[in-house]
Coordinates of C-alpha atoms and ligand atoms in Angstrom, one line a residue:
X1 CA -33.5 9.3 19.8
X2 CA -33.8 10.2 16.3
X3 CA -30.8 10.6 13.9
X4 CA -30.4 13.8 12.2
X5 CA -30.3 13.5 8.5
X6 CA -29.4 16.5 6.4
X7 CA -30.7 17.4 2.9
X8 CA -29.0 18.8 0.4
X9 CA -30.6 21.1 -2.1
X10 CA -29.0 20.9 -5.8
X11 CA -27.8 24.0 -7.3
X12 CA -29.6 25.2 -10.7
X13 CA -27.1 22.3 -12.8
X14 CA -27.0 19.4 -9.9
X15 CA -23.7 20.6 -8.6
X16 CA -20.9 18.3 -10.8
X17 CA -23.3 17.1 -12.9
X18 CA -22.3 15.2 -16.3
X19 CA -24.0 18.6 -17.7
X20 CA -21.2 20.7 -16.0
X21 CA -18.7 18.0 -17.2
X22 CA -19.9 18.6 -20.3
X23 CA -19.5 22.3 -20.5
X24 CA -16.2 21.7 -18.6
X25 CA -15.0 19.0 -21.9
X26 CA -16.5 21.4 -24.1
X27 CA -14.6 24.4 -23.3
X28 CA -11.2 22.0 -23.5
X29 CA -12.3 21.4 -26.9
X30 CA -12.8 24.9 -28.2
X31 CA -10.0 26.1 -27.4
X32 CA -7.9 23.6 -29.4
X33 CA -10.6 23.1 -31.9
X34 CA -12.8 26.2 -32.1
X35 CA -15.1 24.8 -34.7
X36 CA -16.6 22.2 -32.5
X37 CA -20.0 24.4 -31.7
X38 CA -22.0 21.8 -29.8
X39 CA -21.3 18.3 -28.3
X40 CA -23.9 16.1 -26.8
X41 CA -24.7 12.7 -25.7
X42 CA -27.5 10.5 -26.2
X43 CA -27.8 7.7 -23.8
X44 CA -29.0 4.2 -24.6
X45 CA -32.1 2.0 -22.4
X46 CA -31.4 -1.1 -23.0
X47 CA -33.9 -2.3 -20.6
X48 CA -36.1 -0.4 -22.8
X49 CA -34.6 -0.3 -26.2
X50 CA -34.6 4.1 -25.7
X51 CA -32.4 6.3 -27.2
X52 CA -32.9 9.4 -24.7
X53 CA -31.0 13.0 -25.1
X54 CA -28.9 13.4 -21.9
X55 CA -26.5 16.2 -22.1
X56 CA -25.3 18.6 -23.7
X57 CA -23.5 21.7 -24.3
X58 CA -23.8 24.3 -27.2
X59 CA -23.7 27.6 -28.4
X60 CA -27.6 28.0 -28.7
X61 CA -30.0 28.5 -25.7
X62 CA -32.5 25.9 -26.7
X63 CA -30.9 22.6 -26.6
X64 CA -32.6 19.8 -28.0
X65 CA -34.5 18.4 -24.9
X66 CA -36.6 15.4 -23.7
X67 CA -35.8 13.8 -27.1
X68 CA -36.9 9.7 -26.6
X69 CA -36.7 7.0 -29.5
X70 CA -36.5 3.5 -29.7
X71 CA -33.1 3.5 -31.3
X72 CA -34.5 0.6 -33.9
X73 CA -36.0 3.9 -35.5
X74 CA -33.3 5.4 -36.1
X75 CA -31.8 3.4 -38.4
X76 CA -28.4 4.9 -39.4
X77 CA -27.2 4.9 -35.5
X78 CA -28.2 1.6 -34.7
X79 CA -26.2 0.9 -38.0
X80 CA -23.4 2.5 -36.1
X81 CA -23.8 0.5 -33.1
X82 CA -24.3 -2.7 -34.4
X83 CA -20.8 -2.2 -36.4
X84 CA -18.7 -0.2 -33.9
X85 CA -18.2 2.3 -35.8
X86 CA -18.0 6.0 -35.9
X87 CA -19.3 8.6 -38.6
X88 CA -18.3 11.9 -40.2
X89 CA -20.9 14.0 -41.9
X90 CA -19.4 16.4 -44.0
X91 CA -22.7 18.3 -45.1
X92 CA -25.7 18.0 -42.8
X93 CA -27.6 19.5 -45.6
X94 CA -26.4 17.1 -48.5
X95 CA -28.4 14.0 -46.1
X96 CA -31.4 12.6 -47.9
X97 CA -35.1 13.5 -47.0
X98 CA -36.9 12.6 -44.9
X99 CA -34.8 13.9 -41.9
X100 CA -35.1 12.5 -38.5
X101 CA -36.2 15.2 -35.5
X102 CA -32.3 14.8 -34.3
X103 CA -30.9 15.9 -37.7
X104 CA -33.8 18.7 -38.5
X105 CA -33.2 20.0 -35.1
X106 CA -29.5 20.8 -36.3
X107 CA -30.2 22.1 -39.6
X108 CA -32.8 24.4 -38.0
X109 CA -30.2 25.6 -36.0
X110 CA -27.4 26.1 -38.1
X111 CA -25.1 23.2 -37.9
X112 CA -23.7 22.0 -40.9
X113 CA -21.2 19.1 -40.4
X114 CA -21.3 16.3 -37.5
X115 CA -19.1 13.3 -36.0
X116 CA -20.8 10.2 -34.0
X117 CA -19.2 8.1 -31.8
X118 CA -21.0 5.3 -29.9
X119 CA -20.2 4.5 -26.3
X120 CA -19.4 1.1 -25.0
X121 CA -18.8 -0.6 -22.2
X122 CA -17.4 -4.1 -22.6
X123 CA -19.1 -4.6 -26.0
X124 CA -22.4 -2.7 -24.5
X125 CA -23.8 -0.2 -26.1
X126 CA -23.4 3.0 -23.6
X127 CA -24.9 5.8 -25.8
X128 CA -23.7 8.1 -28.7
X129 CA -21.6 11.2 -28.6
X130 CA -22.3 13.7 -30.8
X131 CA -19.9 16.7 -32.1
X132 CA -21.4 19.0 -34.4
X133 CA -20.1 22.2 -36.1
X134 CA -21.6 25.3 -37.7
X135 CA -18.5 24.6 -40.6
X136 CA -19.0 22.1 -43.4
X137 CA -16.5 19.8 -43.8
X138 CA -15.5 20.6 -40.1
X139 CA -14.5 16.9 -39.2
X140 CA -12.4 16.0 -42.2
X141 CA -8.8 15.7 -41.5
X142 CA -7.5 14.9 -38.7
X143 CA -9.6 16.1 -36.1
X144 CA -11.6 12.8 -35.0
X145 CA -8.9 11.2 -34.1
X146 CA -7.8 14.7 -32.0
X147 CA -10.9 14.6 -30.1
X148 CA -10.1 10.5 -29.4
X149 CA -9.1 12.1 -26.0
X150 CA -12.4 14.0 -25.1
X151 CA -14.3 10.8 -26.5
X152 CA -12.6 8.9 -23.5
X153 CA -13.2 11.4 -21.5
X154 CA -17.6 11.4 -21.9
X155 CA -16.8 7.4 -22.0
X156 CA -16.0 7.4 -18.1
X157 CA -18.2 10.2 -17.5
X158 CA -21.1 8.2 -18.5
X159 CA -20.0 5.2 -16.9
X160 CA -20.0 7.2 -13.9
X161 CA -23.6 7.9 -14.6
X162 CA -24.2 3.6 -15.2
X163 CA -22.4 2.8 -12.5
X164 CA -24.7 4.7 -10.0
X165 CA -27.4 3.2 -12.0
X166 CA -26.8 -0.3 -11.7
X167 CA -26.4 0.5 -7.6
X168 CA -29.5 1.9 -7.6
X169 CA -31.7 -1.1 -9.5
X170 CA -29.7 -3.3 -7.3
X171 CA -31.4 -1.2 -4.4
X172 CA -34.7 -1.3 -6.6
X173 CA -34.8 -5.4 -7.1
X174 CA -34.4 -5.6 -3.2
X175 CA -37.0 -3.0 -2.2
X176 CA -39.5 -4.7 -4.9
X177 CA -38.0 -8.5 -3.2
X178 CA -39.3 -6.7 0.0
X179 CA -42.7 -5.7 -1.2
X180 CA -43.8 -8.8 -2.6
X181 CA -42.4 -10.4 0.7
X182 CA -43.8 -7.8 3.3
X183 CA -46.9 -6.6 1.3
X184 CA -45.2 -3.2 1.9
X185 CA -46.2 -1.7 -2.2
X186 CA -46.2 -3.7 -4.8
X187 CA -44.2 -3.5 -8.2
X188 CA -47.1 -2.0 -9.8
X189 CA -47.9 0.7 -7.8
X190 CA -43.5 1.8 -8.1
X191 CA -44.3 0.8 -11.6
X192 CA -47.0 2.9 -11.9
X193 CA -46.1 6.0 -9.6
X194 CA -42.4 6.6 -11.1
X195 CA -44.0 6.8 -14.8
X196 CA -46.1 9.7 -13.5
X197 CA -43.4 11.4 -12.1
X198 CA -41.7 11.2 -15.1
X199 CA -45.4 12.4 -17.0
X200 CA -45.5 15.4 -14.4
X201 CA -41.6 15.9 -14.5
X202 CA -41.7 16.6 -18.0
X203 CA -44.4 19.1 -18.2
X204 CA -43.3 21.4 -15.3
X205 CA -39.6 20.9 -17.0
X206 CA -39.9 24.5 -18.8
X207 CA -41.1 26.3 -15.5
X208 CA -38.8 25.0 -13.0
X209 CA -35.6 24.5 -15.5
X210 CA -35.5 20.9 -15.1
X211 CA -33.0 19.3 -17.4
X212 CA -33.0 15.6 -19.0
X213 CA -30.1 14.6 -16.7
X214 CA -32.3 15.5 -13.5
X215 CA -35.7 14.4 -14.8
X216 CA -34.1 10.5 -15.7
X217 CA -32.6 10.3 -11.9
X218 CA -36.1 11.5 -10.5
X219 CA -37.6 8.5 -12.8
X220 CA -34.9 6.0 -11.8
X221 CA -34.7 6.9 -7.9
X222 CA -38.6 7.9 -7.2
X223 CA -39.2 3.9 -6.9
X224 CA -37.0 3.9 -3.7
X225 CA -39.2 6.6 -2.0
X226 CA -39.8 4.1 1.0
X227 CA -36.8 2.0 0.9
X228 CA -36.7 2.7 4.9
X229 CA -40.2 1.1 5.4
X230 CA -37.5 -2.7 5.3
X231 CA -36.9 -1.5 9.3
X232 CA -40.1 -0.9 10.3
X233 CA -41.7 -4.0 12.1
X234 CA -44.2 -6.3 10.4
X235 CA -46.6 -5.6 13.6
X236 CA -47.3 -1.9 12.4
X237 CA -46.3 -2.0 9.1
X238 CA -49.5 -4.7 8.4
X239 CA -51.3 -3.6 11.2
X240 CA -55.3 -3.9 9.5
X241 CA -56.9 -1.0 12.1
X242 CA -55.7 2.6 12.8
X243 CA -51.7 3.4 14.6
X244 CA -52.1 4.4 17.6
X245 CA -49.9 7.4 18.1
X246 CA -46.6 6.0 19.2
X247 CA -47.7 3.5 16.4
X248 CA -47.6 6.8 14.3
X249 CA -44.4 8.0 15.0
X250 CA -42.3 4.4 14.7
X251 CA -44.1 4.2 10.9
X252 CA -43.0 7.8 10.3
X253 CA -39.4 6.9 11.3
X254 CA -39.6 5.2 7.9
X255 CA -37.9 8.4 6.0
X256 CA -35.4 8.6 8.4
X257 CA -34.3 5.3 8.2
X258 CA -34.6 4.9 4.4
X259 CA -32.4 8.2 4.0
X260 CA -29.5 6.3 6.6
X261 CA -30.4 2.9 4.4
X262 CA -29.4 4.9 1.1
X263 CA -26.2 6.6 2.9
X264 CA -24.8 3.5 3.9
X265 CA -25.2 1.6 0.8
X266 CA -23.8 4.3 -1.4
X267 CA -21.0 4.6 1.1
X268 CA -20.0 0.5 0.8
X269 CA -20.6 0.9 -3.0
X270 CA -18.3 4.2 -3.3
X271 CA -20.6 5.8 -4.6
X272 CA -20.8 9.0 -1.6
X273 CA -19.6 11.6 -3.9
X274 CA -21.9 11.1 -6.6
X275 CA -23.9 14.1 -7.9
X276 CA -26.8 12.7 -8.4
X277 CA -27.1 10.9 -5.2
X278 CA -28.5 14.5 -3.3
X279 CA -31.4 13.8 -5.9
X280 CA -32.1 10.3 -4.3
X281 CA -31.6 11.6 -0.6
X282 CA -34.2 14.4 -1.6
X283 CA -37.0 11.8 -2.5
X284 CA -36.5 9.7 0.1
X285 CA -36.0 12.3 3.1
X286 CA -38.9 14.4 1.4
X287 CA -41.5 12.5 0.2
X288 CA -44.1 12.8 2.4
X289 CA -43.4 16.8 3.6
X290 CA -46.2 19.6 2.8
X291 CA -45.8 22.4 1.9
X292 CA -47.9 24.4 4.5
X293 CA -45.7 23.1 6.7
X294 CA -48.1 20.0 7.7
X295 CA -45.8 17.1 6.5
X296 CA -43.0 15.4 8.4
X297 CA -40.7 14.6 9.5
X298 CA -39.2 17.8 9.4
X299 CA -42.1 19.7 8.5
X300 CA -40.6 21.6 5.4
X301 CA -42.0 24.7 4.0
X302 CA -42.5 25.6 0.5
X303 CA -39.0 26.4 -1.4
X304 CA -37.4 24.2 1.5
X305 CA -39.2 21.5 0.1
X306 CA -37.0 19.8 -2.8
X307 CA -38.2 19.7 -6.1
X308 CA -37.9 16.3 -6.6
X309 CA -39.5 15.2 -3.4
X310 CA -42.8 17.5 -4.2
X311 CA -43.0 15.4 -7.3
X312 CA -42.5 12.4 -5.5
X313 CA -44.9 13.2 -3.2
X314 CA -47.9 13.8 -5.7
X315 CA -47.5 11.0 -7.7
X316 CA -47.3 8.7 -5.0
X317 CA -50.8 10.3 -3.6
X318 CA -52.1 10.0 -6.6
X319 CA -51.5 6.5 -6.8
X320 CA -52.7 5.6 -3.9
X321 CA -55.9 7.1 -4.2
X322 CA -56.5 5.4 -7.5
X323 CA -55.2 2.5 -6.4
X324 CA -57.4 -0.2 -4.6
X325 CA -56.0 -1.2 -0.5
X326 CA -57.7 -3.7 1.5
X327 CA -59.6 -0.8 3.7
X328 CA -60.5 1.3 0.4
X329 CA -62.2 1.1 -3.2
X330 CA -60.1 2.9 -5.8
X331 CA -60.6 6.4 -6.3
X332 CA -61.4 7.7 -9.5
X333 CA -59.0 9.7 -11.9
X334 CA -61.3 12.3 -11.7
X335 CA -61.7 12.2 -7.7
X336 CA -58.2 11.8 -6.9
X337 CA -57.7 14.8 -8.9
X338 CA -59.8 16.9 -7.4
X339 CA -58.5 15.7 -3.9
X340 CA -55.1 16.9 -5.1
X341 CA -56.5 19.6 -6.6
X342 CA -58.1 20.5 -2.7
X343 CA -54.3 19.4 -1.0
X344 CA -52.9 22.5 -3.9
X345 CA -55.2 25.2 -3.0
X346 CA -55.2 24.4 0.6
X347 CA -51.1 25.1 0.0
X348 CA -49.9 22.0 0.5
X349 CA -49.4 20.2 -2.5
X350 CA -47.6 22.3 -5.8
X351 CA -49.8 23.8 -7.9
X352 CA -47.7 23.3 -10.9
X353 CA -47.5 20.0 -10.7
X354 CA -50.8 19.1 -10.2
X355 CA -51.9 20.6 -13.0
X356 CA -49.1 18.7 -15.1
X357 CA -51.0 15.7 -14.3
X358 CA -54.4 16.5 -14.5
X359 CA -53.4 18.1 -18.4
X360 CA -52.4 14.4 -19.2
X361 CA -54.9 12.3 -17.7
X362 CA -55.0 10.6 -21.1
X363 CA -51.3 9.2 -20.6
X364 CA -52.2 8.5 -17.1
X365 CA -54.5 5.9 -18.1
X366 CA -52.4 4.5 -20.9
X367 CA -49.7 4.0 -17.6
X368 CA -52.6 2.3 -15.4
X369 CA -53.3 -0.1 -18.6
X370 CA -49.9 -1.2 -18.8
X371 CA -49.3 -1.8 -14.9
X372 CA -52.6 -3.0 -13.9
X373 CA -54.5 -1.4 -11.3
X374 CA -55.4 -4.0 -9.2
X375 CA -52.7 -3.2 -6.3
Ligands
FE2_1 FE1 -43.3 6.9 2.6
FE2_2 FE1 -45.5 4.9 -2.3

């Protein structure tokens, strides 16, 4: 008998999301400190050398959003970083020119004064976090060392966020161990399918209010999409010719089991009540539902179908058209498109984000370059 397995939708901010923290920490701070207008945090890649805009929370209604650097190019915070040491701006428009996007964004906005802290974690760079004020001269004083508090505060929160992290690319490092082993997907084809749900997460960000917080899980989790394929039996699983239909059904078992997989390990890491961890659930217990209704293995309609797993769902397709199988030559961009193209009108695959990826096909080569598309 099969397990039930629930899913979880995510409310419009990811339930307690750092981004709710955030607002949370910020209202704290206003009210002892009312000039403190905005604070944010930029977290640090390290795998990738990325400075990336996380959260934040602010008095205008455009944050600054989707904002990626290598942090060597922005010289004056990896100056921080590499000394430990904070900074107070007194007069954001007293900087020299040229001005980096980060400090033109707040100019444009009205922000005249700013303290930087960078975030560590046993000497390891975590991020920076950002106050800003619409005052000049706001952080003279004694205020930094008034906010040392709140600073503490984001510290842990963040960590949170790391913590949850390094579980997951433990889980990652296994499921590619497993592919490489079992000949399940290789490292290329997560490789390559996670940067285009990134690409398409991105572009449909506006339309569907996705924030920075939710589009850097979907990038980090989507790789785990068929974590559950580790209990389905070799005999199936690399069986050359067609399932039979019982065949069918024990290889569909495979979300099932991946979502139970990602419960349990969560649960022995302590991880259960972790925002974020609905997000993962979602990709894994959705990835390979329609939505006409057509998918299993619940057989989700439209709206019931996460966000994230639709995603999921067409840029794994995608890849494995394009990609080249034992049974199959590779599809063209241009044909896998259209076939995805087909799935959307036939209302089955999001419309939104198919056209998210066909508008940067470009990019979607420069990603099949990189990870080569010979698997
Ligand atoms: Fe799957
Ligand atoms: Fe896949």
């Amino acid at each position: 008998m099969q397990e039930q397995v629930s899913y979880e939708h995510l409310d419009e901010d990811g339930g307690n999301s750092l981004n709710e923290q955030m607002r949370w920490l910020h209202a704290q701070v206003r009210h002892h400190h009312p000039q403190v207008h905005r604070i944010a945090i930029a977290l640090y890649d390290a795998r990738h050398g990325l400075l990336k805009t996380y959260v934040n929370s602010s008095d205008v209604t455009d944050p600054l959003a989707l904002y990626e650097r290598p942090l060597s190019e922005v010289p004056s915070l990896a100056e921080l970083a590499s000394r430990h040491e904070t900074r107070v701006i007194h007069d954001l428009t007293q900087l020299p020119a040229p001005h980096g996007e980060h400090t033109l964004w707040l100019l444009g906005r009205g922000y005249r004064s700013s303290y930087t802290v960078p975030l560590y974690q046993s000497g390891t760079l975590l991020g920076f976090l950002f106050f800003d004020s619409r005052k000049p001269g706001a952080f003279d004083g004694r205020l930094p060392e008034d906010l040392q508090i709140y600073v503490q505060l984001c510290r842990l929160s963040v960590l949170n966020v790391f913590n949850l992290s390094h579980a997951v690319e433990g889980m990652v490092k296994v499921a590619r161990g497993l592919a490489h082993l079992r000949d399940i997907e290789t490292g290329r084809h997560l490789d390559r399918m996670s940067s285009y749900v990134r690409l398409i997460a991105q572009r449909v960000a506006r339309h569907y209010r996705l924030d920075d917080e939710f589009i850097e899980h979907l990038y980090l989790f989507s790789p785990l999409h068929d974590i559950g394929k580790v209990g389905i039996p070799d005999s199936i699983l690399l069986k050359p010719g067609r399932l039979t239909d019982p065949e069918r059904l024990q290889m569909q078992a495979h979300v099932d089991l991946g979502v139970k997989l990602i419960d349990e390990v969560m649960q022995e890491a302590g991880l259960v009540a972790t925002p974020y961890l609905a997000i993962l659930r979602n990709i894994v217990g959705g990835h390979h539902e329609l939505l006409d209704g057509s998918g299993y293995p619940r057989g989700l309609r439209g709206d019931d179908i996460p966000m994230e797993a639709r995603i999921v769902t067409i840029a794994d397709i995608f890849d494995a058209l394009t990609a080249e199988r034992p049974y199959k030559r590779p599809w063209s961009n241009d044909e896998a498109l259209a076939e995805l193209g087909r799935m959307s009108t036939a209302g089955q695959l999001d419309a939104h984000c198919v056209s998210a990826l066909a508008s940067c096909i470009g990019e979607v080569s420069a990603i099949q370059r990189r990870f080569g598309l010979s698997g």
